[in-house]
Coordinates of C-alpha atoms in Angstrom, one line a residue:
X1 CA 0.4 10.8 -16.1
X2 CA -0.7 8.4 -13.4
X3 CA -4.3 7.2 -13.7
X4 CA -4.8 9.8 -16.4
X5 CA -4.4 12.6 -14.0
X6 CA -1.7 15.3 -14.3
X7 CA -1.9 15.8 -10.5
X8 CA -1.0 12.3 -9.5
X9 CA 2.5 10.9 -9.0
X10 CA 4.1 8.1 -6.9
X11 CA 5.6 8.6 -3.5
X12 CA 6.7 6.6 -0.5
X13 CA 4.0 6.4 2.2
X14 CA 6.4 8.0 4.7
X15 CA 6.7 11.1 2.6
X16 CA 3.0 11.5 2.9
X17 CA 2.7 10.9 6.7
X18 CA 1.8 7.2 6.6
X19 CA 4.0 4.3 7.7
X20 CA 4.8 1.5 5.2
X21 CA 4.8 -0.9 8.1
X22 CA 1.2 0.1 8.9
X23 CA 0.0 -0.6 5.4
X24 CA 1.9 -4.0 5.4
X25 CA 0.3 -4.9 8.8
X26 CA -3.1 -4.2 7.3
X27 CA -2.4 -6.5 4.4
X28 CA -1.0 -9.2 6.7
X29 CA -4.0 -8.9 9.0
X30 CA -6.3 -9.5 6.0
X31 CA -4.3 -12.5 5.0
X32 CA -4.2 -13.9 8.5
X33 CA -8.0 -13.8 8.7
X34 CA -8.3 -15.6 5.4
X35 CA -8.0 -19.1 6.8
X36 CA -11.0 -20.4 4.9
X37 CA -10.6 -18.1 1.9
X38 CA -13.5 -15.9 3.0
X39 CA -11.6 -12.6 3.4
X40 CA -11.0 -12.2 -0.2
X41 CA -9.3 -8.8 -0.9
X42 CA -8.7 -8.5 -4.7
X43 CA -7.0 -5.1 -5.2
X44 CA -6.6 -1.7 -3.7
X45 CA -5.2 1.8 -4.3
X46 CA -4.2 4.4 -1.6
X47 CA -3.8 8.1 -2.5
X48 CA -2.6 10.8 -0.1
X49 CA -1.8 14.4 -1.0
X50 CA -2.1 13.7 -4.7
X51 CA 0.4 10.8 -4.6
X52 CA -0.3 7.1 -5.0
X53 CA 1.6 5.7 -2.0
X54 CA 0.5 2.0 -2.4
X55 CA -1.4 -0.1 -4.9
X56 CA -1.7 -3.7 -6.0
X57 CA -3.8 -6.6 -7.0
X58 CA -3.7 -10.3 -6.0
X59 CA -2.8 -12.5 -8.9
X60 CA -4.4 -13.6 -11.2
X61 CA -6.3 -10.3 -11.0
X62 CA -5.1 -6.8 -11.8
X63 CA -6.2 -3.2 -11.2
X64 CA -7.3 -2.7 -14.8
X65 CA -9.7 -5.6 -15.0
X66 CA -13.5 -5.1 -14.5
X67 CA -15.0 -6.0 -11.2
X68 CA -18.6 -5.9 -9.9
X69 CA -18.9 -3.3 -7.1
X70 CA -22.5 -4.0 -5.8
X71 CA -23.9 -1.0 -3.8
X72 CA -20.9 1.2 -4.5
X73 CA -22.7 1.7 -7.7
X74 CA -25.4 3.6 -5.8
X75 CA -23.0 6.5 -5.4
X76 CA -22.0 6.4 -9.1
X77 CA -25.7 6.6 -10.1
X78 CA -26.1 9.5 -7.7
X79 CA -23.3 11.3 -9.7
X80 CA -25.6 11.1 -12.7
X81 CA -28.3 12.7 -10.7
X82 CA -25.9 15.3 -9.5
X83 CA -25.1 16.2 -13.1
X84 CA -28.8 16.5 -14.0
X85 CA -29.2 18.9 -11.0
X86 CA -26.1 20.8 -12.2
X87 CA -27.5 21.0 -15.8
X88 CA -30.8 22.3 -14.5
X89 CA -33.0 19.5 -15.9
X90 CA -33.9 18.3 -12.4
X91 CA -34.6 19.7 -9.0
X92 CA -34.0 18.3 -5.5
X93 CA -37.5 19.2 -4.4
X94 CA -39.1 17.6 -7.5
X95 CA -41.7 15.0 -6.7
X96 CA -41.4 11.5 -8.0
X97 CA -45.1 11.5 -9.0
X98 CA -44.5 14.6 -11.1
X99 CA -41.6 13.1 -12.9
X100 CA -43.5 9.9 -13.8
X101 CA -47.2 11.0 -14.1
X102 CA -47.8 8.1 -16.5
X103 CA -46.6 5.6 -13.9
X104 CA -48.7 6.7 -10.9
X105 CA -51.1 4.0 -9.8
X106 CA -54.7 5.0 -9.1
X107 CA -54.4 4.2 -5.4
X108 CA -51.1 5.9 -4.8
X109 CA -50.7 6.9 -1.1
X110 CA -50.6 10.5 0.1
X111 CA -47.2 9.9 1.6
X112 CA -45.8 8.6 -1.7
X113 CA -47.1 11.8 -3.4
X114 CA -44.6 13.8 -1.2
X115 CA -41.5 11.7 -2.0
X116 CA -38.9 14.0 -3.7
X117 CA -35.5 13.5 -5.4
X118 CA -33.9 14.5 -2.2
X119 CA -35.7 11.8 -0.2
X120 CA -34.6 9.2 -2.8
X121 CA -30.9 10.3 -2.7
X122 CA -30.9 10.2 1.1
X123 CA -32.8 6.9 1.5
X124 CA -35.6 8.8 3.3
X125 CA -38.7 8.0 1.4
X126 CA -40.4 6.8 4.5
X127 CA -40.6 3.2 3.3
X128 CA -39.8 0.8 6.1
X129 CA -38.5 -2.1 4.0
X130 CA -36.3 -2.7 1.1
X131 CA -38.3 -2.5 -2.2
X132 CA -35.8 -4.4 -4.4
X133 CA -37.5 -7.8 -4.3
X134 CA -40.8 -6.2 -5.3
X135 CA -39.2 -4.4 -8.2
X136 CA -37.4 -7.6 -9.5
X137 CA -40.7 -9.5 -9.4
X138 CA -42.6 -6.9 -11.5
X139 CA -42.8 -5.9 -15.1
X140 CA -42.8 -2.1 -14.3
X141 CA -40.2 -1.1 -11.7
X142 CA -41.2 2.5 -11.4
X143 CA -44.9 1.9 -11.2
X144 CA -44.3 -0.8 -8.6
X145 CA -42.1 1.5 -6.5
X146 CA -44.8 4.1 -6.6
X147 CA -47.4 1.6 -5.4
X148 CA -45.4 0.7 -2.2
X149 CA -46.8 3.1 0.3
X150 CA -44.3 4.6 2.8
X151 CA -44.9 3.6 6.4
X152 CA -43.6 7.0 7.7
X153 CA -43.7 10.5 6.5
X154 CA -41.0 11.1 3.8
X155 CA -37.9 12.6 5.4
X156 CA -38.4 11.1 8.9
X157 CA -37.2 7.5 8.6
X158 CA -33.9 6.2 7.1
X159 CA -34.2 2.8 5.4
X160 CA -31.4 1.3 3.3
X161 CA -33.4 0.6 0.2
X162 CA -31.8 -1.3 -2.7
X163 CA -34.7 -0.4 -5.0
X164 CA -33.9 3.3 -4.9
X165 CA -30.9 3.4 -7.3
X166 CA -33.0 1.8 -10.0
X167 CA -35.5 4.7 -9.6
X168 CA -32.8 7.3 -9.6
X169 CA -31.3 5.9 -12.8
X170 CA -34.8 5.9 -14.3
X171 CA -35.3 9.6 -13.3
X172 CA -32.1 10.6 -15.2
X173 CA -33.2 8.7 -18.2
X174 CA -36.7 10.3 -18.1
X175 CA -35.2 13.8 -17.8
X176 CA -32.3 13.5 -20.3
X177 CA -33.6 11.0 -22.9
X178 CA -30.6 8.7 -22.5
X179 CA -29.6 6.2 -19.8
X180 CA -27.8 7.5 -16.8
X181 CA -24.3 6.3 -17.9
X182 CA -24.7 7.6 -21.4
X183 CA -25.6 10.9 -19.8
X184 CA -22.5 10.8 -17.6
X185 CA -20.2 9.7 -20.4
X186 CA -19.3 13.1 -22.0
X187 CA -19.6 15.0 -18.7
X188 CA -17.6 12.8 -16.3
X189 CA -16.7 9.3 -17.6
X190 CA -14.8 10.3 -20.7
X191 CA -12.8 13.0 -19.0
X192 CA -11.9 10.4 -16.3
X193 CA -11.0 7.8 -18.9
X194 CA -13.3 5.2 -17.5
X195 CA -16.3 3.1 -18.5
X196 CA -19.2 1.8 -16.5
X197 CA -20.7 -1.5 -17.6
X198 CA -24.3 -2.2 -16.6
X199 CA -26.9 -4.7 -17.5
X200 CA -30.6 -3.8 -18.2
X201 CA -33.8 -5.3 -16.9
X202 CA -36.4 -6.9 -19.0
X203 CA -37.9 -3.4 -19.6
X204 CA -34.6 -2.2 -21.0
X205 CA -33.8 0.0 -18.0
X206 CA -30.4 0.2 -16.3
X207 CA -30.0 -2.2 -13.4
X208 CA -27.4 -0.5 -11.2
X209 CA -26.9 -3.5 -8.9
X210 CA -25.0 -5.1 -11.9
X211 CA -22.4 -2.2 -12.4
X212 CA -18.8 -3.3 -13.1
X213 CA -15.8 -0.9 -13.2
X214 CA -12.1 -1.3 -12.9
X215 CA -10.1 -0.7 -9.7
X216 CA -8.7 2.5 -11.2
X217 CA -12.2 3.6 -12.2
X218 CA -13.5 3.2 -8.7
X219 CA -10.5 5.1 -7.3
X220 CA -10.9 7.9 -9.9
X221 CA -14.6 8.5 -8.8
X222 CA -13.4 8.9 -5.2
X223 CA -10.5 11.1 -6.1
X224 CA -12.8 13.3 -8.2
X225 CA -14.8 14.1 -5.1
X226 CA -11.7 14.5 -3.0
X227 CA -10.7 17.3 -5.5
X228 CA -14.2 18.8 -5.2
X229 CA -15.1 17.9 -8.8
X230 CA -12.0 19.1 -10.5
X231 CA -10.0 16.9 -12.9
X232 CA -7.1 17.8 -15.1
X233 CA -7.8 21.5 -14.9
X234 CA -11.6 21.1 -15.6
X235 CA -14.4 21.6 -13.1
X236 CA -16.5 18.5 -14.1
X237 CA -18.8 18.9 -11.1
X238 CA -19.4 22.2 -9.4
X239 CA -17.9 22.4 -5.9
X240 CA -21.2 23.2 -4.3
X241 CA -22.7 19.9 -5.6
X242 CA -19.7 17.9 -4.5
X243 CA -20.0 19.3 -1.0
X244 CA -23.8 18.5 -0.9
X245 CA -23.1 15.0 -2.2
X246 CA -20.9 13.9 0.7
X247 CA -22.6 16.0 3.4
X248 CA -24.3 14.5 6.5
X249 CA -28.0 14.7 5.6
X250 CA -29.8 12.1 7.7
X251 CA -29.0 9.9 10.7
X252 CA -28.6 6.2 10.3
X253 CA -28.8 4.9 13.9
X254 CA -31.3 2.3 12.9
X255 CA -28.8 0.5 10.7
X256 CA -27.5 -2.9 12.0
X257 CA -23.8 -2.2 11.5
X258 CA -22.1 0.1 14.0
X259 CA -19.6 1.3 11.4
X260 CA -22.6 2.5 9.2
X261 CA -24.2 4.7 11.9
X262 CA -22.5 7.9 11.1
X263 CA -25.1 9.3 8.8
X264 CA -25.9 9.3 5.1
X265 CA -25.2 11.6 2.1
X266 CA -26.3 11.2 -1.5
X267 CA -26.2 7.4 -1.8
X268 CA -22.9 7.3 0.2
X269 CA -22.2 6.6 3.8
X270 CA -20.6 9.1 6.2
X271 CA -17.5 7.8 8.0
X272 CA -16.5 8.1 11.7
X273 CA -14.2 11.0 10.5
X274 CA -14.4 13.7 8.0
X275 CA -15.4 12.0 4.7
X276 CA -17.7 9.5 3.1
X277 CA -17.6 6.1 1.4
X278 CA -19.0 4.6 -1.8
X279 CA -19.8 1.3 -0.1
X280 CA -20.5 -1.9 -1.9
X281 CA -21.3 -5.4 -0.7
X282 CA -18.5 -7.7 0.0
X283 CA -16.3 -4.7 0.8
X284 CA -16.0 -2.9 -2.6
X285 CA -15.1 0.6 -1.4
X286 CA -14.0 4.0 -2.4
X287 CA -13.4 5.9 0.9
X288 CA -13.0 9.7 0.6
X289 CA -11.1 11.0 3.6
X290 CA -11.7 14.7 3.0
X291 CA -9.8 16.2 6.0
X292 CA -6.9 13.8 5.6
X293 CA -6.7 14.5 1.8
X294 CA -6.8 10.7 1.1
X295 CA -8.6 8.1 -0.9
X296 CA -8.6 4.4 -0.1
X297 CA -10.3 2.3 -2.7
X298 CA -10.5 -1.5 -2.8
X299 CA -12.3 -4.4 -4.6
X300 CA -13.0 -7.6 -2.8
X301 CA -15.3 -10.5 -2.2
X302 CA -15.3 -10.6 1.5
X303 CA -17.8 -13.3 2.4
X304 CA -16.6 -13.9 6.0
X305 CA -19.2 -14.8 8.7
X306 CA -16.8 -13.6 11.4
X307 CA -17.5 -9.9 11.2
X308 CA -14.3 -8.9 9.3
X309 CA -14.9 -5.4 7.9
X310 CA -12.1 -4.3 5.6
X311 CA -13.1 -0.6 5.8
X312 CA -13.0 -0.7 9.6
X313 CA -9.7 -2.6 9.5
X314 CA -8.1 0.0 7.3
X315 CA -9.6 2.8 9.3
X316 CA -8.1 1.5 12.6
X317 CA -4.8 0.2 11.2
X318 CA -3.8 2.9 8.7
X319 CA -6.0 6.0 8.8
X320 CA -6.0 6.5 12.6
X321 CA -2.2 6.2 12.6
X322 CA -1.6 8.7 9.8
X323 CA 0.2 12.0 10.4
X324 CA -0.3 15.4 8.8
X325 CA 3.5 15.7 8.3
X326 CA 6.1 13.5 6.6
X327 CA 7.6 10.7 8.6
X328 CA 11.2 9.6 8.6
X329 CA 11.9 7.4 5.6
X330 CA 12.0 3.7 6.4
X331 CA 13.7 1.9 3.4
X332 CA 13.5 -1.5 5.0
X333 CA 9.7 -1.3 5.7
X334 CA 9.1 0.2 2.3
X335 CA 11.0 -2.7 0.7
X336 CA 9.0 -5.3 2.6
X337 CA 5.7 -3.6 1.5
X338 CA 6.7 -3.4 -2.2
X339 CA 7.8 -7.1 -2.1
X340 CA 4.6 -8.2 -0.4
X341 CA 2.5 -6.3 -3.0
X342 CA 4.6 -8.0 -5.8
X343 CA 4.0 -11.4 -4.3
X344 CA 0.3 -10.9 -3.6
X345 CA -1.7 -13.9 -4.7
X346 CA -5.2 -15.1 -4.2
X347 CA -4.2 -18.8 -4.3
X348 CA -4.8 -20.9 -1.2
X349 CA -2.2 -21.0 1.5
X350 CA -0.2 -24.1 2.1
X351 CA 2.6 -26.3 0.7
X352 CA 3.3 -26.9 -3.0
X353 CA 4.1 -30.5 -2.4
X354 CA 2.9 -33.6 -0.6
X355 CA 4.2 -37.1 -0.5
X356 CA 0.7 -38.3 -1.2
X357 CA 0.7 -36.9 -4.8
X358 CA 2.6 -39.8 -6.3
X359 CA 0.5 -42.3 -4.4
X360 CA -2.9 -41.0 -5.7
X361 CA -1.9 -39.8 -9.1
X362 CA -4.0 -41.5 -11.8
X363 CA -6.2 -43.4 -9.3
X364 CA -9.9 -43.3 -10.0
X365 CA -12.4 -42.5 -7.2
X366 CA -16.0 -43.5 -7.5
X367 CA -18.4 -40.9 -6.0
X368 CA -21.5 -41.8 -4.2
X369 CA -24.7 -41.0 -6.1
X370 CA -25.2 -37.2 -6.0
X371 CA -27.5 -34.7 -7.7
X372 CA -24.6 -33.1 -9.5
X373 CA -24.2 -36.1 -11.7
X374 CA -20.5 -36.4 -10.9
X375 CA -19.5 -40.1 -11.1
X376 CA -15.7 -40.3 -10.9
X377 CA -12.8 -38.1 -10.1
X378 CA -9.1 -38.5 -10.9
X379 CA -6.0 -36.5 -10.0
X380 CA -3.3 -36.5 -12.5
X381 CA -0.1 -35.1 -11.1
X382 CA 2.8 -34.3 -13.5
X383 CA 6.3 -33.0 -13.2
X384 CA 6.9 -34.6 -9.9
X385 CA 3.7 -33.1 -8.4
X386 CA 4.3 -29.5 -9.6
X387 CA 1.2 -29.5 -11.9
X388 CA -2.1 -31.2 -11.6
X389 CA -5.1 -31.9 -13.9
X390 CA -8.3 -32.8 -12.1
X391 CA -10.6 -35.0 -14.3
X392 CA -14.2 -35.8 -13.5
X393 CA -16.5 -38.2 -15.2
X394 CA -20.0 -36.7 -15.3
X395 CA -23.2 -37.5 -17.0
X396 CA -22.3 -35.5 -20.1
X397 CA -18.7 -36.8 -20.4
X398 CA -15.3 -36.0 -19.0
X399 CA -14.4 -32.5 -17.6
X400 CA -10.9 -31.3 -17.0
X401 CA -9.4 -28.5 -14.9
X402 CA -5.8 -27.6 -14.9
X403 CA -4.5 -26.6 -11.5
X404 CA -1.3 -24.8 -10.6
X405 CA 0.8 -24.7 -7.5
X406 CA 3.0 -22.0 -6.0
X407 CA 0.5 -19.3 -7.0
X408 CA 0.3 -20.3 -10.7
X409 CA -3.2 -20.1 -12.3
X410 CA -3.3 -22.1 -15.6
X411 CA -6.3 -21.6 -17.7
X412 CA -8.8 -24.3 -18.8
X413 CA -11.8 -24.6 -21.0
X414 CA -13.6 -27.0 -18.7
X415 CA -14.6 -27.2 -15.1
X416 CA -15.2 -30.0 -12.6
X417 CA -17.8 -31.4 -10.2
X418 CA -20.1 -28.3 -10.1
X419 CA -21.6 -26.2 -12.8
X420 CA -19.6 -23.2 -13.7
X421 CA -20.9 -20.3 -11.6
X422 CA -23.1 -18.0 -13.6
X423 CA -25.3 -16.7 -10.7
X424 CA -26.7 -13.2 -10.8
X425 CA -24.5 -11.9 -8.0
X426 CA -21.2 -13.4 -9.2
X427 CA -20.7 -12.3 -12.8
X428 CA -18.3 -9.6 -14.1
X429 CA -19.3 -8.0 -17.4
X430 CA -16.4 -7.0 -19.7
X431 CA -14.4 -10.1 -18.9
X432 CA -14.1 -13.5 -20.6
X433 CA -16.4 -15.8 -18.7
X434 CA -15.5 -18.9 -20.8
X435 CA -12.0 -19.5 -19.3
X436 CA -11.5 -21.0 -15.9
X437 CA -8.4 -21.0 -13.7
X438 CA -7.4 -23.0 -10.6
X439 CA -4.6 -22.9 -8.1
X440 CA -3.9 -25.3 -5.3
X441 CA -2.0 -25.9 -2.1
X442 CA -1.6 -28.8 0.4
X443 CA -2.8 -27.9 3.8
X444 CA -1.2 -31.1 5.1
X445 CA -0.1 -34.4 3.7
X446 CA -3.7 -35.6 3.2
X447 CA -5.6 -32.4 2.5
X448 CA -5.6 -30.5 -0.8
X449 CA -7.3 -27.1 -1.2
X450 CA -8.1 -25.9 -4.7
X451 CA -9.6 -22.5 -5.7
X452 CA -11.3 -22.3 -9.0
X453 CA -12.2 -18.9 -10.5
X454 CA -12.4 -16.9 -13.7
X455 CA -12.0 -13.3 -14.8
X456 CA -15.7 -13.3 -15.6
X457 CA -16.9 -14.0 -12.0
X458 CA -16.2 -12.3 -8.8
X459 CA -16.0 -15.2 -6.4
X460 CA -13.9 -18.4 -6.2
X461 CA -15.2 -21.9 -5.8
X462 CA -13.3 -23.5 -3.0
X463 CA -12.7 -27.3 -3.1
X464 CA -11.1 -29.2 -0.2
X465 CA -10.1 -32.8 -1.0
X466 CA -9.5 -34.9 2.1
X467 CA -7.8 -38.3 1.5
X468 CA -8.0 -41.1 4.1
X469 CA -6.9 -44.5 2.9
X470 CA -9.2 -45.5 0.0
X471 CA -11.7 -42.8 1.1
X472 CA -12.1 -39.3 -0.3
X473 CA -14.2 -36.5 1.1
X474 CA -14.8 -33.4 -1.1
X475 CA -16.0 -30.2 0.6
X476 CA -17.2 -27.5 -1.8
X477 CA -17.8 -23.9 -0.9
X478 CA -19.4 -22.1 -3.8
X479 CA -21.9 -19.3 -4.7
X480 CA -23.7 -21.9 -6.8
X481 CA -25.3 -23.5 -3.8
X482 CA -29.0 -23.2 -4.8
X483 CA -29.0 -26.4 -7.0
X484 CA -32.0 -28.6 -7.1
X485 CA -31.7 -31.6 -4.9
X486 CA -28.3 -30.5 -3.4
X487 CA -28.2 -30.7 0.4
X488 CA -26.3 -27.8 1.8
X489 CA -24.9 -27.3 5.3
X490 CA -26.2 -23.8 5.8
X491 CA -24.2 -23.2 9.0
X492 CA -21.0 -23.7 7.0
X493 CA -22.2 -22.7 3.6
X494 CA -20.9 -25.8 2.0
X495 CA -21.9 -29.2 0.7
X496 CA -20.0 -32.5 0.9
X497 CA -19.5 -35.4 -1.5
X498 CA -18.0 -38.8 -0.6
X499 CA -16.0 -41.2 -2.8
X500 CA -14.0 -44.4 -2.6
X501 CA -11.0 -45.4 -4.6
X502 CA -12.0 -48.0 -7.1
X503 CA -10.4 -51.5 -6.6
X504 CA -7.4 -51.7 -8.9
X505 CA -7.8 -48.0 -9.7
X506 CA -6.0 -47.3 -12.9
X507 CA -2.5 -45.8 -12.6
X508 CA -1.7 -43.3 -15.3
X509 CA 2.1 -43.2 -15.9

């Protein structure tokens, strides 16, 4: 069975009405827009008519590794709420103040007293601003949420509110006696053969913004709803609840993104076609195209500032060109697609070699004083420039990072220049965060680009080393920008270090 489902098999795209060339053009377009490493698509799966017609992951990642999905987790939490509704332990019209009578503040507003489970599921509580920051700053998230008076009557104003999934998870826990994912485990997660990893806040409650799943897990959730709650002959979620889940409930015309203005379901966005999407930040998606009988699911870290929307790109380049009938087979296009997927790599683009490598190998560069405490840096090229070890002298000693070329990602225990990224938004639970990897490429003779990453974090750190005579400029693009005393160019999202080659710099033979 493919993905643990007896219904799924493999097929060519053409047999299911989609052109292999269109899928390849989509992947090539993503790569073309990735000039600065910002459009970072990690993996995807495409299902049509119960066949997997394309899938892949950029090396060193794979579709069975865990990945943070940001707000796509809202829809997964909503599945837990759906199950509680199905089991009869919760009602859509149940008021939040009645579910948590012990959390209601003395001065609770009249509007907050009207907020129901339905209002929460549809982001229609009447609150005009995101409540997430207030919750994070408090010691009691539910009580704090109840204290934030809605500016409008519940049900009359859509506001995308990142605090709501925390409250929905707490509702399931209050009603069932176990956390939302434990509640989902025997009912949905175990039958799907997937796990959901989630951290807890300081009160011991689930923090859905931290959810991590695998690419296959995210695809399975979308496919379950495409099949109206049925999986391997079992009706896990009743069809009526599946239809209500992805139904248009409220308008979203107030939202800033044009592609998000097609309405909202139960913690999922409607699409400009029949269907809905579990949509997470940085383009972590599970798009359920109900009328087209298709699921497109992807994981990414799309940090571009140029308005690149992977969902919209796929919609325009693949979905809108799909047919309801089989196309003529195109063996050449299919071969090119499968080869491109096999070669897919998240390493920077450029050349594997530069004539500068031998000239700078082993030379020591002295950095200007900087708050990172990095004093020296050395580039040790081996095997005629085919491999590289970057060595930095820092306040606490030497740090070493192995760097591959040609799409190779050697692993290292250490890291260089900047602290290893352990920021809240960057971690991936379920993966080894202690091992680091790096891959490099020469953009031109004097410019070396290196991407450093790990399986335990979602985003790469991007180093650009620009050599000019005895001068070295290091540009660093990293999620770990909020470091005390580090001056950041906010317009570019990077900071810069300068170094000079030391007189008589040691040559390491």
